[in-house]
């Protein structure tokens, strides 16, 4: 399972970088969305999979029996999803406003502030 | 349990929430802004004094012992950075009274300001790498909104570059955090430092280190990742520019200092050599970029980049004296750079433009402002006896001691060209007669005294750091000793569980 997901993560990163390098604003935001999902999937993959062993403590015991799945990566991913959702919502509003103000969705038309 | 460590994070959060509650009353928000940042400053100074007296302070969130729970750690570096953040926040809050437009205040300027300060303090004080990512996102979201407050075309264009590159850097940070956790099963910095020291897999650690390096270099605007900074920093309101100039890139620099002293010091020959190259190029490109500019805030923006180079040089040389120089440089730079932006805002208030070609005659009409510009400007260029002289002196001395001649020469040339830029601003904006094509000064919208208070206070601090450099040097020296001996940090965080 890990090799498959590793390849998926790689493809997601590559696609995201490709989209970010395009001139279109909309593709830029889609690239950012893919990028944050790629990172989340990376955390999930890199911390390893444990099949059918939920981290639960059986009744009457102090600690779980045998090897159990690590719940922390999922907590990290959940936090990262919430954060990236907020940030990307801002990014979507930003490109909409930028489109309204500039009148283009072409990044090459937005060079006024560059030096 | 030491609740004092959490105060610099909790105070701006509470004050920010209160400002939200006072959404309709702008005068109340203004007063609260000054009082809240003042309280933050008091708490940070208290924290710094306590840390200087008693050593590293640790707070285990929710009483979960490290390395399992999230810890807030205040060592001297973290405490110093928190105080600097609070100083900048306080100065900007005072300055804002006289400058920020009501239309911007109405859209939540003050709550965002406090949120940003909470994020900055949190990033300086956390002892957990994932928590660092969260604080960085908190301050980024606040900075996104502050940057676009006003909604002008230039702001939108700048914001798109700023948002894209900063999100990219955050994703790289998150990926690096995930990889670290996957390999070593810990997120606690002290625990990781311990584990890195014991493992044999130095190659893998260096790879992760490079990922962190790229991520923090984007945040710190180091070469070759600095392009977002000069594209965006001159677009928002000047109070926001000053806050960003003082604090945001320094979060990246702080993170580099923290990670490349505490965690990634196994393969110094590779990592710190790379940092040295980055430092040299950052200095040169920044200062050359500034030389080509004729807009007040763009010149200053490029100088942020070149100054970042000096700080990274201090880290890269990695001798005790060089680290002292790096810490000293950060202290000097935050105060001076924020102040220069504040001066540019005052010039804008008086003349209605940031273009040096259209500015002029300011020394004749406002000699005090001229003097208040000269202090930080000459300090930035490294004139004795101001703070910048000692900062540069320590770092260059450290370079000479290890015979790193190329970087020393680059640093000296950069200092000279910095002087050139500052003299250019002085000659154009202050010294020459008012040009014929000068725009009409804008209608005064608020009192001038908050501007002078903030600028004067920061200038006074620059002079004090210069004239009483010894105690500041001692402080930086102790901070550097702590940084170069990770055992102190590890002992403080994990002492009870080991």
PDB file of N, CA and C in Angstrom, chain B residues 392-475:
ATOM      1  N   UNK B 392      27.105  44.858  13.266  1.00  0.00           N
ATOM      2  CA  UNK B 392      27.974  44.486  12.144  1.00  0.00           C
ATOM      3  C   UNK B 392      29.370  44.148  12.632  1.00  0.00           C
ATOM      4  N   UNK B 393      29.859  44.918  13.613  1.00  0.00           N
ATOM      5  CA  UNK B 393      31.214  44.710  14.115  1.00  0.00           C
ATOM      6  C   UNK B 393      31.380  43.291  14.656  1.00  0.00           C
ATOM      7  N   UNK B 394      30.422  42.848  15.456  1.00  0.00           N
ATOM      8  CA  UNK B 394      30.544  41.513  16.068  1.00  0.00           C
ATOM      9  C   UNK B 394      30.560  40.441  14.980  1.00  0.00           C
ATOM     10  N   UNK B 395      29.637  40.564  14.005  1.00  0.00           N
ATOM     11  CA  UNK B 395      29.532  39.526  12.986  1.00  0.00           C
ATOM     12  C   UNK B 395      30.789  39.503  12.110  1.00  0.00           C
ATOM     13  N   UNK B 396      31.269  40.682  11.725  1.00  0.00           N
ATOM     14  CA  UNK B 396      32.444  40.713  10.851  1.00  0.00           C
ATOM     15  C   UNK B 396      33.682  40.256  11.616  1.00  0.00           C
ATOM     16  N   UNK B 397      33.772  40.642  12.887  1.00  0.00           N
ATOM     17  CA  UNK B 397      34.860  40.158  13.737  1.00  0.00           C
ATOM     18  C   UNK B 397      34.852  38.623  13.785  1.00  0.00           C
ATOM     19  N   UNK B 398      33.633  38.058  13.914  1.00  0.00           N
ATOM     20  CA  UNK B 398      33.536  36.598  13.960  1.00  0.00           C
ATOM     21  C   UNK B 398      34.003  35.986  12.649  1.00  0.00           C
ATOM     22  N   UNK B 399      33.688  36.661  11.526  1.00  0.00           N
ATOM     23  CA  UNK B 399      34.149  36.173  10.228  1.00  0.00           C
ATOM     24  C   UNK B 399      35.656  36.241  10.114  1.00  0.00           C
ATOM     25  N   UNK B 400      36.245  37.327  10.607  1.00  0.00           N
ATOM     26  CA  UNK B 400      37.706  37.489  10.536  1.00  0.00           C
ATOM     27  C   UNK B 400      38.392  36.405  11.377  1.00  0.00           C
ATOM     28  N   UNK B 401      37.800  36.111  12.530  1.00  0.00           N
ATOM     29  CA  UNK B 401      38.431  35.132  13.427  1.00  0.00           C
ATOM     30  C   UNK B 401      38.589  33.765  12.782  1.00  0.00           C
ATOM     31  N   UNK B 402      37.615  33.385  11.923  1.00  0.00           N
ATOM     32  CA  UNK B 402      37.747  32.080  11.265  1.00  0.00           C
ATOM     33  C   UNK B 402      38.261  32.236   9.838  1.00  0.00           C
ATOM     34  N   UNK B 403      38.781  33.412   9.527  1.00  0.00           N
ATOM     35  CA  UNK B 403      39.379  33.699   8.214  1.00  0.00           C
ATOM     36  C   UNK B 403      38.420  33.412   7.067  1.00  0.00           C
ATOM     37  N   UNK B 404      37.137  33.740   7.246  1.00  0.00           N
ATOM     38  CA  UNK B 404      36.172  33.576   6.152  1.00  0.00           C
ATOM     39  C   UNK B 404      36.167  34.861   5.339  1.00  0.00           C
ATOM     40  N   UNK B 405      37.270  35.109   4.640  1.00  0.00           N
ATOM     41  CA  UNK B 405      37.450  36.412   3.990  1.00  0.00           C
ATOM     42  C   UNK B 405      36.377  36.740   2.967  1.00  0.00           C
ATOM     43  N   UNK B 406      35.964  35.806   2.077  1.00  0.00           N
ATOM     44  CA  UNK B 406      34.979  36.209   1.059  1.00  0.00           C
ATOM     45  C   UNK B 406      33.709  36.791   1.673  1.00  0.00           C
ATOM     46  N   UNK B 407      33.188  36.123   2.711  1.00  0.00           N
ATOM     47  CA  UNK B 407      31.928  36.603   3.290  1.00  0.00           C
ATOM     48  C   UNK B 407      32.151  37.925   4.013  1.00  0.00           C
ATOM     49  N   UNK B 408      33.331  38.095   4.597  1.00  0.00           N
ATOM     50  CA  UNK B 408      33.630  39.355   5.276  1.00  0.00           C
ATOM     51  C   UNK B 408      33.639  40.500   4.272  1.00  0.00           C
ATOM     52  N   UNK B 409      34.257  40.250   3.111  1.00  0.00           N
ATOM     53  CA  UNK B 409      34.314  41.295   2.085  1.00  0.00           C
ATOM     54  C   UNK B 409      32.903  41.629   1.599  1.00  0.00           C
ATOM     55  N   UNK B 410      32.101  40.580   1.362  1.00  0.00           N
ATOM     56  CA  UNK B 410      30.715  40.817   0.927  1.00  0.00           C
ATOM     57  C   UNK B 410      29.974  41.645   1.965  1.00  0.00           C
ATOM     58  N   UNK B 411      30.162  41.307   3.242  1.00  0.00           N
ATOM     59  CA  UNK B 411      29.461  42.027   4.307  1.00  0.00           C
ATOM     60  C   UNK B 411      29.887  43.491   4.327  1.00  0.00           C
ATOM     61  N   UNK B 412      31.171  43.758   4.124  1.00  0.00           N
ATOM     62  CA  UNK B 412      31.641  45.148   4.157  1.00  0.00           C
ATOM     63  C   UNK B 412      31.112  45.933   2.962  1.00  0.00           C
ATOM     64  N   UNK B 413      31.135  45.293   1.777  1.00  0.00           N
ATOM     65  CA  UNK B 413      30.603  45.973   0.589  1.00  0.00           C
ATOM     66  C   UNK B 413      29.125  46.281   0.786  1.00  0.00           C
ATOM     67  N   UNK B 414      28.391  45.296   1.340  1.00  0.00           N
ATOM     68  CA  UNK B 414      26.966  45.507   1.566  1.00  0.00           C
ATOM     69  C   UNK B 414      26.740  46.684   2.506  1.00  0.00           C
ATOM     70  N   UNK B 415      27.579  46.782   3.545  1.00  0.00           N
ATOM     71  CA  UNK B 415      27.454  47.907   4.470  1.00  0.00           C
ATOM     72  C   UNK B 415      27.642  49.235   3.755  1.00  0.00           C
ATOM     73  N   UNK B 416      28.621  49.276   2.874  1.00  0.00           N
ATOM     74  CA  UNK B 416      28.904  50.510   2.131  1.00  0.00           C
ATOM     75  C   UNK B 416      27.729  50.887   1.233  1.00  0.00           C
ATOM     76  N   UNK B 417      27.190  49.874   0.518  1.00  0.00           N
ATOM     77  CA  UNK B 417      26.076  50.153  -0.385  1.00  0.00           C
ATOM     78  C   UNK B 417      24.818  50.521   0.397  1.00  0.00           C
ATOM     79  N   UNK B 418      24.674  49.982   1.622  1.00  0.00           N
ATOM     80  CA  UNK B 418      23.546  50.378   2.471  1.00  0.00           C
ATOM     81  C   UNK B 418      23.640  51.862   2.775  1.00  0.00           C
ATOM     82  N   UNK B 419      24.864  52.296   3.087  1.00  0.00           N
ATOM     83  CA  UNK B 419      25.070  53.716   3.349  1.00  0.00           C
ATOM     84  C   UNK B 419      24.675  54.540   2.121  1.00  0.00           C
ATOM     85  N   UNK B 420      25.050  54.029   0.936  1.00  0.00           N
ATOM     86  CA  UNK B 420      24.694  54.730  -0.291  1.00  0.00           C
ATOM     87  C   UNK B 420      23.178  54.908  -0.403  1.00  0.00           C
ATOM     88  N   UNK B 421      22.413  53.820  -0.142  1.00  0.00           N
ATOM     89  CA  UNK B 421      20.951  53.906  -0.249  1.00  0.00           C
ATOM     90  C   UNK B 421      20.382  54.896   0.747  1.00  0.00           C
ATOM     91  N   UNK B 422      20.918  54.857   1.970  1.00  0.00           N
ATOM     92  CA  UNK B 422      20.378  55.741   3.004  1.00  0.00           C
ATOM     93  C   UNK B 422      20.683  57.200   2.669  1.00  0.00           C
ATOM     94  N   UNK B 423      21.890  57.447   2.155  1.00  0.00           N
ATOM     95  CA  UNK B 423      22.237  58.809   1.766  1.00  0.00           C
ATOM     96  C   UNK B 423      21.372  59.257   0.595  1.00  0.00           C
ATOM     97  N   UNK B 424      21.040  58.311  -0.290  1.00  0.00           N
ATOM     98  CA  UNK B 424      20.163  58.640  -1.411  1.00  0.00           C
ATOM     99  C   UNK B 424      18.805  59.129  -0.890  1.00  0.00           C
ATOM    100  N   UNK B 425      18.236  58.372   0.055  1.00  0.00           N
ATOM    101  CA  UNK B 425      16.940  58.799   0.611  1.00  0.00           C
ATOM    102  C   UNK B 425      17.084  60.163   1.281  1.00  0.00           C
ATOM    103  N   UNK B 426      18.177  60.310   2.053  1.00  0.00           N
ATOM    104  CA  UNK B 426      18.393  61.577   2.766  1.00  0.00           C
ATOM    105  C   UNK B 426      18.478  62.728   1.781  1.00  0.00           C
ATOM    106  N   UNK B 427      19.288  62.542   0.735  1.00  0.00           N
ATOM    107  CA  UNK B 427      19.505  63.626  -0.216  1.00  0.00           C
ATOM    108  C   UNK B 427      18.227  63.953  -0.975  1.00  0.00           C
ATOM    109  N   UNK B 428      17.481  62.916  -1.354  1.00  0.00           N
ATOM    110  CA  UNK B 428      16.300  63.153  -2.193  1.00  0.00           C
ATOM    111  C   UNK B 428      15.122  63.673  -1.376  1.00  0.00           C
ATOM    112  N   UNK B 429      14.833  62.997  -0.270  1.00  0.00           N
ATOM    113  CA  UNK B 429      13.597  63.320   0.445  1.00  0.00           C
ATOM    114  C   UNK B 429      13.792  64.486   1.398  1.00  0.00           C
ATOM    115  N   UNK B 430      14.974  64.590   2.014  1.00  0.00           N
ATOM    116  CA  UNK B 430      15.125  65.565   3.082  1.00  0.00           C
ATOM    117  C   UNK B 430      15.930  66.783   2.661  1.00  0.00           C
ATOM    118  N   UNK B 431      16.981  66.571   1.879  1.00  0.00           N
ATOM    119  CA  UNK B 431      17.966  67.619   1.689  1.00  0.00           C
ATOM    120  C   UNK B 431      17.624  68.547   0.530  1.00  0.00           C
ATOM    121  N   UNK B 432      17.202  67.960  -0.614  1.00  0.00           N
ATOM    122  CA  UNK B 432      16.974  68.804  -1.787  1.00  0.00           C
ATOM    123  C   UNK B 432      15.724  69.669  -1.597  1.00  0.00           C
ATOM    124  N   UNK B 433      15.622  70.731  -2.401  1.00  0.00           N
ATOM    125  CA  UNK B 433      14.464  71.614  -2.292  1.00  0.00           C
ATOM    126  C   UNK B 433      13.218  70.885  -2.774  1.00  0.00           C
ATOM    127  N   UNK B 434      12.055  71.341  -2.338  1.00  0.00           N
ATOM    128  CA  UNK B 434      10.810  70.719  -2.778  1.00  0.00           C
ATOM    129  C   UNK B 434      10.711  70.828  -4.301  1.00  0.00           C
ATOM    130  N   UNK B 435      10.544  69.708  -4.993  1.00  0.00           N
ATOM    131  CA  UNK B 435      10.484  69.788  -6.462  1.00  0.00           C
ATOM    132  C   UNK B 435       9.184  70.436  -6.928  1.00  0.00           C
ATOM    133  N   UNK B 436       9.213  70.919  -8.180  1.00  0.00           N
ATOM    134  CA  UNK B 436       8.042  71.610  -8.719  1.00  0.00           C
ATOM    135  C   UNK B 436       6.855  70.672  -8.912  1.00  0.00           C
ATOM    136  N   UNK B 437       7.165  69.404  -9.230  1.00  0.00           N
ATOM    137  CA  UNK B 437       6.069  68.477  -9.530  1.00  0.00           C
ATOM    138  C   UNK B 437       5.580  67.740  -8.293  1.00  0.00           C
ATOM    139  N   UNK B 438       5.886  68.286  -7.104  1.00  0.00           N
ATOM    140  CA  UNK B 438       5.441  67.611  -5.879  1.00  0.00           C
ATOM    141  C   UNK B 438       3.924  67.635  -5.795  1.00  0.00           C
ATOM    142  N   UNK B 439       3.315  66.512  -5.421  1.00  0.00           N
ATOM    143  CA  UNK B 439       1.853  66.498  -5.293  1.00  0.00           C
ATOM    144  C   UNK B 439       1.426  67.306  -4.076  1.00  0.00           C
ATOM    145  N   UNK B 440       0.172  67.709  -4.077  1.00  0.00           N
ATOM    146  CA  UNK B 440      -0.340  68.449  -2.924  1.00  0.00           C
ATOM    147  C   UNK B 440      -0.375  67.525  -1.724  1.00  0.00           C
ATOM    148  N   UNK B 441       0.058  68.006  -0.547  1.00  0.00           N
ATOM    149  CA  UNK B 441       0.003  67.138   0.638  1.00  0.00           C
ATOM    150  C   UNK B 441      -1.436  66.753   0.948  1.00  0.00           C
ATOM    151  N   UNK B 442      -1.654  65.529   1.406  1.00  0.00           N
ATOM    152  CA  UNK B 442      -3.015  65.072   1.668  1.00  0.00           C
ATOM    153  C   UNK B 442      -3.615  65.830   2.845  1.00  0.00           C
ATOM    154  N   UNK B 443      -4.920  65.876   2.856  1.00  0.00           N
ATOM    155  CA  UNK B 443      -5.610  66.498   3.985  1.00  0.00           C
ATOM    156  C   UNK B 443      -5.284  65.720   5.255  1.00  0.00           C
ATOM    157  N   UNK B 444      -4.881  66.463   6.303  1.00  0.00           N
ATOM    158  CA  UNK B 444      -4.540  65.784   7.556  1.00  0.00           C
ATOM    159  C   UNK B 444      -5.763  65.047   8.083  1.00  0.00           C
ATOM    160  N   UNK B 445      -5.574  63.771   8.417  1.00  0.00           N
ATOM    161  CA  UNK B 445      -6.717  62.988   8.876  1.00  0.00           C
ATOM    162  C   UNK B 445      -6.620  62.672  10.353  1.00  0.00           C
ATOM    163  N   UNK B 446      -5.492  62.922  10.966  1.00  0.00           N
ATOM    164  CA  UNK B 446      -5.361  62.617  12.388  1.00  0.00           C
ATOM    165  C   UNK B 446      -4.206  63.398  12.962  1.00  0.00           C
ATOM    166  N   UNK B 447      -4.001  63.294  14.259  1.00  0.00           N
ATOM    167  CA  UNK B 447      -2.913  64.035  14.885  1.00  0.00           C
ATOM    168  C   UNK B 447      -1.546  63.468  14.479  1.00  0.00           C
ATOM    169  N   UNK B 448      -0.517  64.318  14.548  1.00  0.00           N
ATOM    170  CA  UNK B 448       0.831  63.867  14.205  1.00  0.00           C
ATOM    171  C   UNK B 448       1.574  63.297  15.407  1.00  0.00           C
ATOM    172  N   UNK B 449       1.139  63.627  16.641  1.00  0.00           N
ATOM    173  CA  UNK B 449       1.953  63.214  17.793  1.00  0.00           C
ATOM    174  C   UNK B 449       2.130  61.707  17.914  1.00  0.00           C
ATOM    175  N   UNK B 450       1.124  60.872  17.533  1.00  0.00           N
ATOM    176  CA  UNK B 450       1.400  59.423  17.661  1.00  0.00           C
ATOM    177  C   UNK B 450       2.555  58.989  16.778  1.00  0.00           C
ATOM    178  N   UNK B 451       2.670  59.608  15.584  1.00  0.00           N
ATOM    179  CA  UNK B 451       3.758  59.249  14.671  1.00  0.00           C
ATOM    180  C   UNK B 451       5.095  59.575  15.304  1.00  0.00           C
ATOM    181  N   UNK B 452       5.193  60.823  15.829  1.00  0.00           N
ATOM    182  CA  UNK B 452       6.468  61.228  16.418  1.00  0.00           C
ATOM    183  C   UNK B 452       6.790  60.408  17.660  1.00  0.00           C
ATOM    184  N   UNK B 453       5.759  60.089  18.454  1.00  0.00           N
ATOM    185  CA  UNK B 453       6.011  59.288  19.650  1.00  0.00           C
ATOM    186  C   UNK B 453       6.607  57.937  19.277  1.00  0.00           C
ATOM    187  N   UNK B 454       5.966  57.263  18.309  1.00  0.00           N
ATOM    188  CA  UNK B 454       6.441  55.931  17.946  1.00  0.00           C
ATOM    189  C   UNK B 454       7.843  55.996  17.343  1.00  0.00           C
ATOM    190  N   UNK B 455       8.048  56.935  16.409  1.00  0.00           N
ATOM    191  CA  UNK B 455       9.348  57.030  15.743  1.00  0.00           C
ATOM    192  C   UNK B 455      10.424  57.422  16.746  1.00  0.00           C
ATOM    193  N   UNK B 456      10.096  58.429  17.590  1.00  0.00           N
ATOM    194  CA  UNK B 456      11.072  58.887  18.570  1.00  0.00           C
ATOM    195  C   UNK B 456      11.442  57.795  19.555  1.00  0.00           C
ATOM    196  N   UNK B 457      10.443  57.044  20.008  1.00  0.00           N
ATOM    197  CA  UNK B 457      10.709  55.967  20.967  1.00  0.00           C
ATOM    198  C   UNK B 457      11.631  54.919  20.374  1.00  0.00           C
ATOM    199  N   UNK B 458      11.350  54.531  19.125  1.00  0.00           N
ATOM    200  CA  UNK B 458      12.195  53.507  18.490  1.00  0.00           C
ATOM    201  C   UNK B 458      13.607  54.044  18.258  1.00  0.00           C
ATOM    202  N   UNK B 459      13.703  55.335  17.865  1.00  0.00           N
ATOM    203  CA  UNK B 459      15.027  55.916  17.633  1.00  0.00           C
ATOM    204  C   UNK B 459      15.823  55.938  18.932  1.00  0.00           C
ATOM    205  N   UNK B 460      15.124  56.279  20.023  1.00  0.00           N
ATOM    206  CA  UNK B 460      15.790  56.300  21.326  1.00  0.00           C
ATOM    207  C   UNK B 460      16.352  54.923  21.664  1.00  0.00           C
ATOM    208  N   UNK B 461      15.572  53.882  21.352  1.00  0.00           N
ATOM    209  CA  UNK B 461      16.042  52.522  21.641  1.00  0.00           C
ATOM    210  C   UNK B 461      17.301  52.191  20.837  1.00  0.00           C
ATOM    211  N   UNK B 462      17.325  52.643  19.571  1.00  0.00           N
ATOM    212  CA  UNK B 462      18.518  52.414  18.751  1.00  0.00           C
ATOM    213  C   UNK B 462      19.744  53.048  19.402  1.00  0.00           C
ATOM    214  N   UNK B 463      19.556  54.302  19.876  1.00  0.00           N
ATOM    215  CA  UNK B 463      20.684  54.995  20.503  1.00  0.00           C
ATOM    216  C   UNK B 463      21.104  54.265  21.778  1.00  0.00           C
ATOM    217  N   UNK B 464      20.109  53.824  22.555  1.00  0.00           N
ATOM    218  CA  UNK B 464      20.436  53.148  23.820  1.00  0.00           C
ATOM    219  C   UNK B 464      21.198  51.861  23.556  1.00  0.00           C
ATOM    220  N   UNK B 465      20.740  51.083  22.557  1.00  0.00           N
ATOM    221  CA  UNK B 465      21.459  49.833  22.245  1.00  0.00           C
ATOM    222  C   UNK B 465      22.885  50.149  21.839  1.00  0.00           C
ATOM    223  N   UNK B 466      23.069  51.278  21.135  1.00  0.00           N
ATOM    224  CA  UNK B 466      24.417  51.647  20.710  1.00  0.00           C
ATOM    225  C   UNK B 466      25.275  52.097  21.880  1.00  0.00           C
ATOM    226  N   UNK B 467      24.717  52.961  22.737  1.00  0.00           N
ATOM    227  CA  UNK B 467      25.533  53.544  23.802  1.00  0.00           C
ATOM    228  C   UNK B 467      25.767  52.556  24.944  1.00  0.00           C
ATOM    229  N   UNK B 468      24.794  51.728  25.216  1.00  0.00           N
ATOM    230  CA  UNK B 468      24.978  50.720  26.269  1.00  0.00           C
ATOM    231  C   UNK B 468      25.017  49.339  25.635  1.00  0.00           C
ATOM    232  N   UNK B 469      25.934  49.162  24.723  1.00  0.00           N
ATOM    233  CA  UNK B 469      25.979  47.905  23.980  1.00  0.00           C
ATOM    234  C   UNK B 469      26.396  46.743  24.870  1.00  0.00           C
ATOM    235  N   UNK B 470      27.125  47.040  25.945  1.00  0.00           N
ATOM    236  CA  UNK B 470      27.687  45.931  26.717  1.00  0.00           C
ATOM    237  C   UNK B 470      26.630  45.023  27.349  1.00  0.00           C
ATOM    238  N   UNK B 471      25.643  45.578  28.079  1.00  0.00           N
ATOM    239  CA  UNK B 471      24.624  44.680  28.650  1.00  0.00           C
ATOM    240  C   UNK B 471      23.877  43.897  27.566  1.00  0.00           C
ATOM    241  N   UNK B 472      23.597  44.554  26.434  1.00  0.00           N
ATOM    242  CA  UNK B 472      22.899  43.863  25.352  1.00  0.00           C
ATOM    243  C   UNK B 472      23.781  42.728  24.827  1.00  0.00           C
ATOM    244  N   UNK B 473      25.088  43.029  24.719  1.00  0.00           N
ATOM    245  CA  UNK B 473      26.023  42.011  24.253  1.00  0.00           C
ATOM    246  C   UNK B 473      26.035  40.819  25.217  1.00  0.00           C
ATOM    247  N   UNK B 474      26.043  41.135  26.519  1.00  0.00           N
ATOM    248  CA  UNK B 474      26.046  40.060  27.523  1.00  0.00           C
ATOM    249  C   UNK B 474      24.811  39.177  27.363  1.00  0.00           C
ATOM    250  N   UNK B 475      23.664  39.840  27.128  1.00  0.00           N
ATOM    251  CA  UNK B 475      22.406  39.112  26.961  1.00  0.00           C
ATOM    252  C   UNK B 475      22.491  38.197  25.741  1.00  0.00           C
TER     253      UNK B 475
END
